[in-house]
Amino acid sequence: MQRSVVFTLLSATWSAHAQTQAAAKAAIDPSLDDGDAFHVYVGQGLKYESNVFKLADGTNPVGETHQDDWVSLTSAGIDFNKQFGRQRIYALLGGTIARYASFDQLDYESETIRAGWTTGFGSDSTASIKYQNYRAPVDMADRLDRRLNIVTDNRIIGDAAVRVGGPWMIVGGVIAARSRNSLDDAKGGDNDSFAGEAGLRYAPRTDNWLDLRYRQSKYDYPNVILPDPSLGLSPTADNSFKQREWRLSALYEPTGISTFDGYVAWLQRDHDHLSERDFSGWTGQLNYTWNVTTITALKFQIYRDLGAINDGSATYARTTGAAFRPSWQATPKLAWGAVVDWRKRDYEGNQVVGLNVDQRRENVWTLGINADWQVTPRWLVQASLSSAHRNSTRHEDNYDDVVAYANVRYRF
């Protein structure tokens, strides 16, 4: 199954919950420094995964006698940041080469490109233009045939916030996005989209704000794969749809040590020709951060989301989840973090009209711990250990997976 990530990408300007490919970015994701900066990064990582193909217990890949493997992750990146008065330009270019010890059919190269321009004008108004490109493999848990599929996502984002008087601001933006799959039989999930949004923000000159926006989007699927006519099924000839969304977002700091932020939204998706795939309902996310001390923080999150899915039996999934992420700055050079994450996913929308396929429900639990050791200003050592368990109504999709990862990065 191939998960289309365009919905998440188009929501990235509103929501911190975005489903990205961590393996493609973890080794090359330095934060851009304030002011002028130019840095070159190189890194070498090693990952062990107990269940590379996310298979059920007792099931091995075809022709293999084991589920586990070691992966070498070699990365490099360049970031640039330049300030001109109230304007800033920045860029990050990075890539990772992944090589498997046994399953070399899964070897891949990923890339991350981010570039943009931001400016301030008037008393407190801003505008920006951004380009983003991500190329990374789809998680094996999201493919029925467990083959390597590389997704390349591009998007251009323009946005502005103009203060019109007192605490009030007019906000708006446009997003053009494109998503492409490397596998021929996954190209039905290729899509192009365009979205425009506008709204009003209440933002007194504090850190608190309230934002109401309306967004309208159009999604097109140019490479739809038709079923064999001999099956007598109605083809999914055009999965294109329009989507409308009202979203209320907010950030509130009741004290100096705690913050609430999140959104609630009502969206409606209408397909041009396949009304049985239409969806309407609410989505939302609530985050709470409690800075217990100057070195300890607790983060809580609950969410409900809708994402496009293309796996032969469903076209979208409703995801409900919760997460807990504590962090501890043990020393000025050593930081610890952990995560407890649960999500429930319900698959909906028939992929092929006339084909009755039992749609599944699944629960996924993830536990993890990580550490960052800034050995010197130039040397960074990272390590993590995580465990995931999926329980699905389609029993062959159940799996357990343990991942251990270590990386050393040097900044020139």
mmCIF file of C-alpha atoms in Angstrom:
data_model
loop_
_atom_site.group_PDB
_atom_site.id
_atom_site.type_symbol
_atom_site.label_atom_id
_atom_site.label_comp_id
_atom_site.label_asym_id
_atom_site.label_seq_id
_atom_site.Cartn_x
_atom_site.Cartn_y
_atom_site.Cartn_z
ATOM 1 C CA MET A 1 0.000 0.000 0.000
ATOM 2 C CA GLN A 2 1.284 3.482 -0.780
ATOM 3 C CA ARG A 3 0.383 6.334 1.500
ATOM 4 C CA SER A 4 -0.163 9.637 -0.276
ATOM 5 C CA VAL A 5 1.407 12.334 1.875
ATOM 6 C CA VAL A 6 0.007 15.333 0.030
ATOM 7 C CA PHE A 7 -2.737 16.005 2.595
ATOM 8 C CA THR A 8 -0.154 16.146 5.351
ATOM 9 C CA LEU A 9 2.135 18.330 3.288
ATOM 10 C CA LEU A 10 -0.627 20.806 2.541
ATOM 11 C CA SER A 11 -1.466 20.979 6.225
ATOM 12 C CA ALA A 12 2.109 21.574 7.296
ATOM 13 C CA THR A 13 1.683 25.318 7.688
ATOM 14 C CA TRP A 14 -1.115 24.790 10.189
ATOM 15 C CA SER A 15 -0.196 21.663 12.088
ATOM 16 C CA ALA A 16 2.804 20.260 13.888
ATOM 17 C CA HIS A 17 1.472 16.766 13.246
ATOM 18 C CA ALA A 18 2.988 15.884 9.980
ATOM 19 C CA GLN A 19 3.852 12.453 8.845
ATOM 20 C CA THR A 20 7.496 12.826 7.471
ATOM 21 C CA GLN A 21 10.214 10.359 6.742
ATOM 22 C CA ALA A 22 12.498 10.542 9.788
ATOM 23 C CA ALA A 23 15.236 8.364 8.317
ATOM 24 C CA ALA A 24 15.704 10.828 5.476
ATOM 25 C CA LYS A 25 16.073 13.854 7.717
ATOM 26 C CA ALA A 26 17.368 12.842 11.147
ATOM 27 C CA ALA A 27 21.029 12.965 10.217
ATOM 28 C CA ILE A 28 20.859 16.255 8.299
ATOM 29 C CA ASP A 29 18.370 18.438 10.125
ATOM 30 C CA PRO A 30 20.417 21.125 11.895
ATOM 31 C CA SER A 31 18.543 24.244 12.951
ATOM 32 C CA LEU A 32 19.455 27.352 11.018
ATOM 33 C CA ASP A 33 21.377 29.776 13.211
ATOM 34 C CA ASP A 34 20.078 33.274 13.916
ATOM 35 C CA GLY A 35 21.903 35.878 11.848
ATOM 36 C CA ASP A 36 24.414 35.003 9.135
ATOM 37 C CA ALA A 37 25.589 31.406 8.858
ATOM 38 C CA PHE A 38 27.048 28.918 6.404
ATOM 39 C CA HIS A 39 27.674 25.348 7.532
ATOM 40 C CA VAL A 40 28.581 22.029 5.980
ATOM 41 C CA TYR A 41 27.578 18.813 7.762
ATOM 42 C CA VAL A 42 28.639 15.209 7.311
ATOM 43 C CA GLY A 43 27.381 12.253 9.286
ATOM 44 C CA GLN A 44 27.607 8.507 9.554
ATOM 45 C CA GLY A 45 24.870 6.449 11.144
ATOM 46 C CA LEU A 46 24.146 2.794 11.786
ATOM 47 C CA LYS A 47 20.674 1.366 12.296
ATOM 48 C CA TYR A 48 19.530 -2.087 13.362
ATOM 49 C CA GLU A 49 15.927 -3.065 12.677
ATOM 50 C CA SER A 50 14.432 -6.323 13.904
ATOM 51 C CA ASN A 51 11.574 -6.428 11.365
ATOM 52 C CA VAL A 52 12.535 -4.486 8.253
ATOM 53 C CA PHE A 53 9.490 -5.498 6.192
ATOM 54 C CA LYS A 54 7.000 -5.103 9.084
ATOM 55 C CA LEU A 55 5.842 -8.726 8.767
ATOM 56 C CA ALA A 56 3.780 -10.796 11.179
ATOM 57 C CA ASP A 57 5.591 -13.060 13.645
ATOM 58 C CA GLY A 58 6.930 -16.216 12.017
ATOM 59 C CA THR A 59 6.793 -14.725 8.523
ATOM 60 C CA ASN A 60 9.987 -14.056 6.592
ATOM 61 C CA PRO A 61 10.516 -12.230 3.290
ATOM 62 C CA VAL A 62 10.340 -14.465 0.224
ATOM 63 C CA GLY A 63 13.592 -16.386 -0.144
ATOM 64 C CA GLU A 64 14.952 -15.193 3.215
ATOM 65 C CA THR A 65 15.362 -16.832 6.608
ATOM 66 C CA HIS A 66 15.292 -13.712 8.796
ATOM 67 C CA GLN A 67 13.413 -10.422 9.275
ATOM 68 C CA ASP A 68 16.189 -8.226 10.658
ATOM 69 C CA ASP A 69 18.995 -6.231 9.054
ATOM 70 C CA TRP A 70 21.662 -3.565 9.589
ATOM 71 C CA VAL A 71 21.596 -0.309 7.635
ATOM 72 C CA SER A 72 24.446 2.122 7.017
ATOM 73 C CA LEU A 73 23.282 5.765 6.733
ATOM 74 C CA THR A 74 25.790 8.210 5.276
ATOM 75 C CA SER A 75 24.647 11.826 5.176
ATOM 76 C CA ALA A 76 25.835 15.273 4.160
ATOM 77 C CA GLY A 77 24.227 18.697 4.169
ATOM 78 C CA ILE A 78 24.763 22.394 3.648
ATOM 79 C CA ASP A 79 22.784 25.194 5.259
ATOM 80 C CA PHE A 80 22.924 28.898 4.561
ATOM 81 C CA ASN A 81 21.322 31.805 6.375
ATOM 82 C CA LYS A 82 21.690 35.538 5.600
ATOM 83 C CA GLN A 83 19.992 38.489 7.269
ATOM 84 C CA PHE A 84 19.420 41.801 5.431
ATOM 85 C CA GLY A 85 17.730 44.177 7.844
ATOM 86 C CA ARG A 86 14.192 42.802 8.183
ATOM 87 C CA GLN A 87 14.697 40.300 5.371
ATOM 88 C CA ARG A 88 16.197 36.838 5.546
ATOM 89 C CA ILE A 89 17.113 34.245 2.947
ATOM 90 C CA TYR A 90 17.985 30.685 3.871
ATOM 91 C CA ALA A 91 18.597 27.282 2.320
ATOM 92 C CA LEU A 92 19.252 23.727 3.449
ATOM 93 C CA LEU A 93 20.375 20.971 1.091
ATOM 94 C CA GLY A 94 21.022 17.492 2.395
ATOM 95 C CA GLY A 95 21.024 13.864 1.421
ATOM 96 C CA THR A 96 21.335 10.386 2.898
ATOM 97 C CA ILE A 97 22.681 7.195 1.314
ATOM 98 C CA ALA A 98 21.193 4.063 2.883
ATOM 99 C CA ARG A 99 22.799 0.671 2.327
ATOM 100 C CA TYR A 100 21.408 -2.582 3.784
ATOM 101 C CA ALA A 101 23.679 -5.443 4.791
ATOM 102 C CA SER A 102 21.326 -8.211 3.556
ATOM 103 C CA PHE A 103 18.259 -6.695 1.876
ATOM 104 C CA ASP A 104 20.166 -4.679 -0.714
ATOM 105 C CA GLN A 105 17.009 -4.389 -2.843
ATOM 106 C CA LEU A 106 15.983 -1.746 -0.297
ATOM 107 C CA ASP A 107 19.050 0.475 -0.793
ATOM 108 C CA TYR A 108 18.052 4.076 -1.458
ATOM 109 C CA GLU A 109 19.187 7.697 -1.609
ATOM 110 C CA SER A 110 17.027 10.366 0.001
ATOM 111 C CA GLU A 111 17.200 14.141 -0.153
ATOM 112 C CA THR A 112 15.925 17.198 1.665
ATOM 113 C CA ILE A 113 15.841 20.706 0.187
ATOM 114 C CA ARG A 114 14.437 23.750 1.953
ATOM 115 C CA ALA A 115 14.861 27.333 0.787
ATOM 116 C CA GLY A 116 13.008 30.537 1.434
ATOM 117 C CA TRP A 117 12.771 34.269 1.802
ATOM 118 C CA THR A 118 11.050 36.097 4.656
ATOM 119 C CA THR A 119 10.510 39.785 5.258
ATOM 120 C CA GLY A 120 8.940 42.115 7.772
ATOM 121 C CA PHE A 121 7.186 45.335 6.843
ATOM 122 C CA GLY A 122 4.991 47.952 8.449
ATOM 123 C CA SER A 123 4.660 47.919 12.203
ATOM 124 C CA ASP A 124 4.319 44.164 12.610
ATOM 125 C CA SER A 125 3.545 42.487 9.258
ATOM 126 C CA THR A 126 5.352 39.578 7.597
ATOM 127 C CA ALA A 127 5.500 37.731 4.280
ATOM 128 C CA SER A 128 7.421 34.712 3.029
ATOM 129 C CA ILE A 129 8.011 32.424 0.056
ATOM 130 C CA LYS A 130 9.284 28.873 0.607
ATOM 131 C CA TYR A 131 10.342 25.939 -1.543
ATOM 132 C CA GLN A 132 10.514 22.448 -0.061
ATOM 133 C CA ASN A 133 11.498 19.111 -1.568
ATOM 134 C CA TYR A 134 11.606 15.741 0.179
ATOM 135 C CA ARG A 135 12.570 12.418 -1.387
ATOM 136 C CA ALA A 136 12.315 9.381 0.889
ATOM 137 C CA PRO A 137 11.015 5.794 1.022
ATOM 138 C CA VAL A 138 7.499 4.945 2.134
ATOM 139 C CA ASP A 139 7.382 2.990 5.384
ATOM 140 C CA MET A 140 7.155 -0.745 4.684
ATOM 141 C CA ALA A 141 4.131 -0.906 6.994
ATOM 142 C CA ASP A 142 2.288 1.128 4.340
ATOM 143 C CA ARG A 143 2.861 -1.234 1.406
ATOM 144 C CA LEU A 144 1.003 -4.497 0.898
ATOM 145 C CA ASP A 145 3.754 -6.014 -1.255
ATOM 146 C CA ARG A 146 6.593 -4.738 0.985
ATOM 147 C CA ARG A 147 8.562 -3.369 -1.973
ATOM 148 C CA LEU A 148 10.660 -0.230 -1.920
ATOM 149 C CA ASN A 149 8.734 2.829 -3.123
ATOM 150 C CA ILE A 150 10.393 6.241 -3.141
ATOM 151 C CA VAL A 151 8.088 9.252 -2.864
ATOM 152 C CA THR A 152 9.238 12.687 -4.029
ATOM 153 C CA ASP A 153 7.217 15.606 -2.686
ATOM 154 C CA ASN A 154 7.653 19.198 -3.830
ATOM 155 C CA ARG A 155 5.786 22.254 -2.662
ATOM 156 C CA ILE A 156 5.905 26.018 -2.992
ATOM 157 C CA ILE A 157 4.335 28.062 -0.194
ATOM 158 C CA GLY A 158 3.565 31.754 -0.068
ATOM 159 C CA ASP A 159 2.001 33.406 2.983
ATOM 160 C CA ALA A 160 1.498 36.800 4.552
ATOM 161 C CA ALA A 161 0.172 38.338 7.769
ATOM 162 C CA VAL A 162 -0.717 42.031 7.635
ATOM 163 C CA ARG A 163 -1.584 43.998 10.780
ATOM 164 C CA VAL A 164 -4.573 46.182 9.968
ATOM 165 C CA GLY A 165 -5.107 47.850 13.317
ATOM 166 C CA GLY A 166 -4.721 47.106 16.999
ATOM 167 C CA PRO A 167 -4.549 43.363 17.608
ATOM 168 C CA TRP A 168 -6.095 42.377 14.255
ATOM 169 C CA MET A 169 -4.251 40.871 11.309
ATOM 170 C CA ILE A 170 -5.353 39.616 7.886
ATOM 171 C CA VAL A 171 -3.653 36.325 7.042
ATOM 172 C CA GLY A 172 -3.533 34.257 3.877
ATOM 173 C CA GLY A 173 -1.452 32.091 1.620
ATOM 174 C CA VAL A 174 -1.213 29.713 -1.320
ATOM 175 C CA ILE A 175 0.355 26.262 -1.626
ATOM 176 C CA ALA A 176 1.186 24.325 -4.796
ATOM 177 C CA ALA A 177 2.268 20.710 -4.243
ATOM 178 C CA ARG A 178 3.292 17.706 -6.325
ATOM 179 C CA SER A 179 3.836 14.095 -5.216
ATOM 180 C CA ARG A 180 5.353 11.287 -7.317
ATOM 181 C CA ASN A 181 6.021 7.570 -6.657
ATOM 182 C CA SER A 182 8.924 5.552 -8.024
ATOM 183 C CA LEU A 183 7.058 2.238 -8.422
ATOM 184 C CA ASP A 184 4.965 1.907 -11.571
ATOM 185 C CA ASP A 185 2.099 0.206 -9.741
ATOM 186 C CA ALA A 186 2.050 3.012 -7.154
ATOM 187 C CA LYS A 187 1.772 5.841 -9.675
ATOM 188 C CA GLY A 188 -1.986 5.860 -9.207
ATOM 189 C CA GLY A 189 -1.202 7.793 -6.042
ATOM 190 C CA ASP A 190 0.723 10.511 -7.908
ATOM 191 C CA ASN A 191 -1.035 13.815 -7.361
ATOM 192 C CA ASP A 192 -0.909 17.535 -7.980
ATOM 193 C CA SER A 193 -2.664 20.032 -5.748
ATOM 194 C CA PHE A 194 -3.242 23.710 -5.222
ATOM 195 C CA ALA A 195 -4.693 25.402 -2.154
ATOM 196 C CA GLY A 196 -5.550 28.950 -1.200
ATOM 197 C CA GLU A 197 -6.477 30.247 2.219
ATOM 198 C CA ALA A 198 -7.457 33.494 3.907
ATOM 199 C CA GLY A 199 -8.537 34.518 7.357
ATOM 200 C CA LEU A 200 -8.338 36.791 10.352
ATOM 201 C CA ARG A 201 -5.991 36.609 13.326
ATOM 202 C CA TYR A 202 -6.401 38.178 16.741
ATOM 203 C CA ALA A 203 -2.842 38.763 17.921
ATOM 204 C CA PRO A 204 -2.222 41.274 20.703
ATOM 205 C CA ARG A 205 1.443 42.087 21.085
ATOM 206 C CA THR A 206 2.010 39.095 23.337
ATOM 207 C CA ASP A 207 2.747 35.466 22.565
ATOM 208 C CA ASN A 208 -0.973 34.564 22.525
ATOM 209 C CA TRP A 209 -3.071 34.528 19.352
ATOM 210 C CA LEU A 210 -6.291 33.207 17.793
ATOM 211 C CA ASP A 211 -6.565 32.480 14.081
ATOM 212 C CA LEU A 212 -9.598 31.635 11.884
ATOM 213 C CA ARG A 213 -8.978 30.604 8.257
ATOM 214 C CA TYR A 214 -10.872 29.202 5.317
ATOM 215 C CA ARG A 215 -8.991 27.011 2.861
ATOM 216 C CA GLN A 216 -10.071 25.612 -0.490
ATOM 217 C CA SER A 217 -7.993 22.948 -2.224
ATOM 218 C CA LYS A 218 -8.030 21.028 -5.512
ATOM 219 C CA TYR A 219 -6.315 17.644 -5.880
ATOM 220 C CA ASP A 220 -5.730 15.889 -9.216
ATOM 221 C CA TYR A 221 -4.432 12.354 -9.859
ATOM 222 C CA PRO A 222 -2.890 12.293 -13.341
ATOM 223 C CA ASN A 223 -1.702 8.661 -13.428
ATOM 224 C CA VAL A 224 -4.697 6.613 -12.303
ATOM 225 C CA ILE A 225 -4.199 2.848 -12.780
ATOM 226 C CA LEU A 226 -7.292 1.150 -14.226
ATOM 227 C CA PRO A 227 -8.325 -2.410 -13.257
ATOM 228 C CA ASP A 228 -8.413 -5.278 -15.746
ATOM 229 C CA PRO A 229 -11.684 -4.796 -17.745
ATOM 230 C CA SER A 230 -12.301 -8.567 -17.603
ATOM 231 C CA LEU A 231 -12.977 -8.239 -13.858
ATOM 232 C CA GLY A 232 -16.192 -6.373 -14.575
ATOM 233 C CA LEU A 233 -15.405 -3.648 -12.035
ATOM 234 C CA SER A 234 -16.105 0.046 -12.353
ATOM 235 C CA PRO A 235 -12.707 1.717 -12.785
ATOM 236 C CA THR A 236 -11.493 4.453 -10.493
ATOM 237 C CA ALA A 237 -11.004 6.618 -13.574
ATOM 238 C CA ASP A 238 -10.749 9.927 -11.746
ATOM 239 C CA ASN A 239 -10.012 10.212 -8.065
ATOM 240 C CA SER A 240 -9.743 14.017 -8.235
ATOM 241 C CA PHE A 241 -11.486 15.957 -5.500
ATOM 242 C CA LYS A 242 -12.047 19.396 -4.013
ATOM 243 C CA GLN A 243 -11.710 20.083 -0.321
ATOM 244 C CA ARG A 244 -13.020 22.907 1.820
ATOM 245 C CA GLU A 245 -11.899 23.531 5.358
ATOM 246 C CA TRP A 246 -12.620 25.963 8.167
ATOM 247 C CA ARG A 247 -9.906 25.955 10.815
ATOM 248 C CA LEU A 248 -9.649 27.700 14.185
ATOM 249 C CA SER A 249 -6.094 27.719 15.586
ATOM 250 C CA ALA A 250 -4.770 29.198 18.806
ATOM 251 C CA LEU A 251 -1.759 29.535 21.066
ATOM 252 C CA TYR A 252 -2.192 30.402 24.735
ATOM 253 C CA GLU A 253 0.399 30.733 27.498
ATOM 254 C CA PRO A 254 -1.450 30.863 30.838
ATOM 255 C CA THR A 255 1.842 31.002 32.757
ATOM 256 C CA GLY A 256 5.493 31.370 31.946
ATOM 257 C CA ILE A 257 6.029 27.616 32.189
ATOM 258 C CA SER A 258 3.093 26.161 30.249
ATOM 259 C CA THR A 259 1.690 26.511 26.743
ATOM 260 C CA PHE A 260 -1.434 25.290 24.979
ATOM 261 C CA ASP A 261 -1.629 25.292 21.196
ATOM 262 C CA GLY A 262 -3.660 23.487 18.584
ATOM 263 C CA TYR A 263 -6.562 23.689 16.211
ATOM 264 C CA VAL A 264 -10.026 22.367 15.475
ATOM 265 C CA ALA A 265 -11.305 22.159 11.904
ATOM 266 C CA TRP A 266 -14.293 21.109 9.864
ATOM 267 C CA LEU A 267 -13.502 19.807 6.415
ATOM 268 C CA GLN A 268 -15.487 18.499 3.500
ATOM 269 C CA ARG A 269 -14.052 16.490 0.631
ATOM 270 C CA ASP A 270 -16.070 16.129 -2.585
ATOM 271 C CA HIS A 271 -14.842 13.909 -5.419
ATOM 272 C CA ASP A 272 -15.538 14.963 -8.961
ATOM 273 C CA HIS A 273 -16.929 11.575 -10.017
ATOM 274 C CA LEU A 274 -16.776 9.166 -7.044
ATOM 275 C CA SER A 275 -19.169 10.438 -4.402
ATOM 276 C CA GLU A 276 -18.851 7.223 -2.359
ATOM 277 C CA ARG A 277 -15.369 8.426 -1.402
ATOM 278 C CA ASP A 278 -16.575 11.792 -0.089
ATOM 279 C CA PHE A 279 -15.832 12.689 3.496
ATOM 280 C CA SER A 280 -16.891 15.384 5.899
ATOM 281 C CA GLY A 281 -16.134 15.762 9.569
ATOM 282 C CA TRP A 282 -13.905 17.388 12.112
ATOM 283 C CA THR A 283 -10.198 17.113 12.685
ATOM 284 C CA GLY A 284 -8.169 18.613 15.462
ATOM 285 C CA GLN A 285 -5.065 18.652 17.564
ATOM 286 C CA LEU A 286 -4.266 19.866 21.069
ATOM 287 C CA ASN A 287 -0.725 20.237 22.400
ATOM 288 C CA TYR A 288 0.248 21.056 25.952
ATOM 289 C CA THR A 289 3.830 21.808 27.000
ATOM 290 C CA TRP A 290 4.783 22.058 30.661
ATOM 291 C CA ASN A 291 8.302 23.290 31.416
ATOM 292 C CA VAL A 292 8.540 21.689 34.821
ATOM 293 C CA THR A 293 12.004 23.151 35.403
ATOM 294 C CA THR A 294 14.537 24.967 33.259
ATOM 295 C CA ILE A 295 15.916 21.581 32.158
ATOM 296 C CA THR A 296 12.809 19.363 32.162
ATOM 297 C CA ALA A 297 9.730 19.546 29.920
ATOM 298 C CA LEU A 298 6.634 17.398 29.435
ATOM 299 C CA LYS A 299 4.689 17.510 26.165
ATOM 300 C CA PHE A 300 1.240 16.007 25.666
ATOM 301 C CA GLN A 301 -0.658 15.707 22.399
ATOM 302 C CA ILE A 302 -4.019 14.392 21.204
ATOM 303 C CA TYR A 303 -5.211 14.555 17.610
ATOM 304 C CA ARG A 304 -7.685 13.387 14.987
ATOM 305 C CA ASP A 305 -6.703 13.602 11.334
ATOM 306 C CA LEU A 306 -7.678 12.556 7.831
ATOM 307 C CA GLY A 307 -5.067 11.381 5.330
ATOM 308 C CA ALA A 308 -5.185 10.056 1.788
ATOM 309 C CA ILE A 309 -4.368 6.353 1.385
ATOM 310 C CA ASN A 310 -3.921 4.310 -1.778
ATOM 311 C CA ASP A 311 -3.636 0.611 -0.963
ATOM 312 C CA GLY A 312 -6.170 -1.181 -3.172
ATOM 313 C CA SER A 313 -8.910 -1.306 -0.535
ATOM 314 C CA ALA A 314 -9.212 2.257 0.800
ATOM 315 C CA THR A 315 -8.712 5.845 -0.296
ATOM 316 C CA TYR A 316 -8.449 7.628 3.037
ATOM 317 C CA ALA A 317 -7.948 6.910 6.717
ATOM 318 C CA ARG A 318 -9.199 8.547 9.871
ATOM 319 C CA THR A 319 -6.463 8.610 12.471
ATOM 320 C CA THR A 320 -6.961 9.272 16.178
ATOM 321 C CA GLY A 321 -3.945 9.410 18.431
ATOM 322 C CA ALA A 322 -2.215 10.594 21.571
ATOM 323 C CA ALA A 323 1.424 11.081 22.502
ATOM 324 C CA PHE A 324 3.547 11.904 25.543
ATOM 325 C CA ARG A 325 7.079 13.287 25.058
ATOM 326 C CA PRO A 326 9.194 14.121 28.118
ATOM 327 C CA SER A 327 12.624 15.723 27.704
ATOM 328 C CA TRP A 328 15.526 16.374 30.063
ATOM 329 C CA GLN A 329 18.616 18.540 29.514
ATOM 330 C CA ALA A 330 20.814 16.502 31.832
ATOM 331 C CA THR A 331 23.902 18.669 31.270
ATOM 332 C CA PRO A 332 24.659 21.571 28.923
ATOM 333 C CA LYS A 333 25.942 18.983 26.431
ATOM 334 C CA LEU A 334 23.640 16.003 27.024
ATOM 335 C CA ALA A 335 19.885 15.904 26.314
ATOM 336 C CA TRP A 336 17.505 12.982 26.801
ATOM 337 C CA GLY A 337 14.060 12.461 25.331
ATOM 338 C CA ALA A 338 11.371 9.807 25.228
ATOM 339 C CA VAL A 339 8.065 9.140 23.486
ATOM 340 C CA VAL A 340 4.942 7.103 24.157
ATOM 341 C CA ASP A 341 2.689 7.236 21.089
ATOM 342 C CA TRP A 342 -0.638 5.562 20.309
ATOM 343 C CA ARG A 343 -2.704 5.893 17.178
ATOM 344 C CA LYS A 344 -5.840 4.232 15.869
ATOM 345 C CA ARG A 345 -6.448 4.217 12.143
ATOM 346 C CA ASP A 346 -9.749 3.444 10.385
ATOM 347 C CA TYR A 347 -9.559 2.858 6.637
ATOM 348 C CA GLU A 348 -12.470 4.154 4.576
ATOM 349 C CA GLY A 349 -13.493 4.794 0.952
ATOM 350 C CA ASN A 350 -13.552 1.931 -1.577
ATOM 351 C CA GLN A 351 -10.585 2.020 -3.926
ATOM 352 C CA VAL A 352 -12.414 0.173 -6.718
ATOM 353 C CA VAL A 353 -16.146 0.698 -7.134
ATOM 354 C CA GLY A 354 -17.964 -2.623 -7.081
ATOM 355 C CA LEU A 355 -15.217 -4.519 -5.297
ATOM 356 C CA ASN A 356 -16.243 -5.319 -1.740
ATOM 357 C CA VAL A 357 -13.094 -5.457 0.376
ATOM 358 C CA ASP A 358 -13.221 -5.657 4.140
ATOM 359 C CA GLN A 359 -11.703 -2.413 5.359
ATOM 360 C CA ARG A 360 -9.471 -2.714 8.330
ATOM 361 C CA ARG A 361 -8.908 -1.070 11.676
ATOM 362 C CA GLU A 362 -5.566 -0.955 13.416
ATOM 363 C CA ASN A 363 -3.862 0.267 16.563
ATOM 364 C CA VAL A 364 -0.164 1.132 16.700
ATOM 365 C CA TRP A 365 1.857 1.657 19.881
ATOM 366 C CA THR A 366 5.354 3.148 19.799
ATOM 367 C CA LEU A 367 7.775 3.520 22.718
ATOM 368 C CA GLY A 368 11.133 5.221 22.331
ATOM 369 C CA ILE A 369 14.075 6.897 24.015
ATOM 370 C CA ASN A 370 16.780 9.086 22.504
ATOM 371 C CA ALA A 371 19.868 11.047 23.487
ATOM 372 C CA ASP A 372 21.899 13.878 21.916
ATOM 373 C CA TRP A 373 25.461 14.466 23.103
ATOM 374 C CA GLN A 374 27.088 17.692 21.878
ATOM 375 C CA VAL A 375 30.639 16.514 22.434
ATOM 376 C CA THR A 376 32.118 19.767 21.085
ATOM 377 C CA PRO A 377 30.575 22.645 19.107
ATOM 378 C CA ARG A 378 31.415 20.676 15.940
ATOM 379 C CA TRP A 379 30.810 17.059 17.009
ATOM 380 C CA LEU A 380 27.340 15.678 17.787
ATOM 381 C CA VAL A 381 26.539 12.085 18.767
ATOM 382 C CA GLN A 382 22.932 10.861 18.567
ATOM 383 C CA ALA A 383 21.377 7.569 19.655
ATOM 384 C CA SER A 384 17.849 6.187 19.918
ATOM 385 C CA LEU A 385 15.976 2.990 20.691
ATOM 386 C CA SER A 386 12.318 2.402 19.820
ATOM 387 C CA SER A 387 9.762 -0.383 19.769
ATOM 388 C CA ALA A 388 6.542 -0.502 17.726
ATOM 389 C CA HIS A 389 3.575 -2.876 17.838
ATOM 390 C CA ARG A 390 0.658 -2.934 15.390
ATOM 391 C CA ASN A 391 -2.583 -4.808 15.974
ATOM 392 C CA SER A 392 -4.820 -4.956 12.895
ATOM 393 C CA THR A 393 -8.116 -6.574 12.000
ATOM 394 C CA ARG A 394 -6.217 -7.887 8.964
ATOM 395 C CA HIS A 395 -4.026 -10.263 10.944
ATOM 396 C CA GLU A 396 -1.264 -10.510 8.352
ATOM 397 C CA ASP A 397 -0.626 -6.798 9.018
ATOM 398 C CA ASN A 398 0.223 -7.357 12.696
ATOM 399 C CA TYR A 399 3.870 -6.772 13.520
ATOM 400 C CA ASP A 400 6.434 -5.991 16.188
ATOM 401 C CA ASP A 401 9.561 -3.998 15.386
ATOM 402 C CA VAL A 402 12.570 -2.793 17.384
ATOM 403 C CA VAL A 403 14.910 -0.148 15.972
ATOM 404 C CA ALA A 404 18.288 0.888 17.401
ATOM 405 C CA TYR A 405 20.059 3.860 15.834
ATOM 406 C CA ALA A 406 23.328 5.730 16.363
ATOM 407 C CA ASN A 407 24.799 8.631 14.393
ATOM 408 C CA VAL A 408 27.863 10.845 14.543
ATOM 409 C CA ARG A 409 27.725 14.242 12.833
ATOM 410 C CA TYR A 410 30.484 16.766 12.211
ATOM 411 C CA ARG A 411 29.922 20.412 11.336
ATOM 412 C CA PHE A 412 32.641 22.259 9.424
#
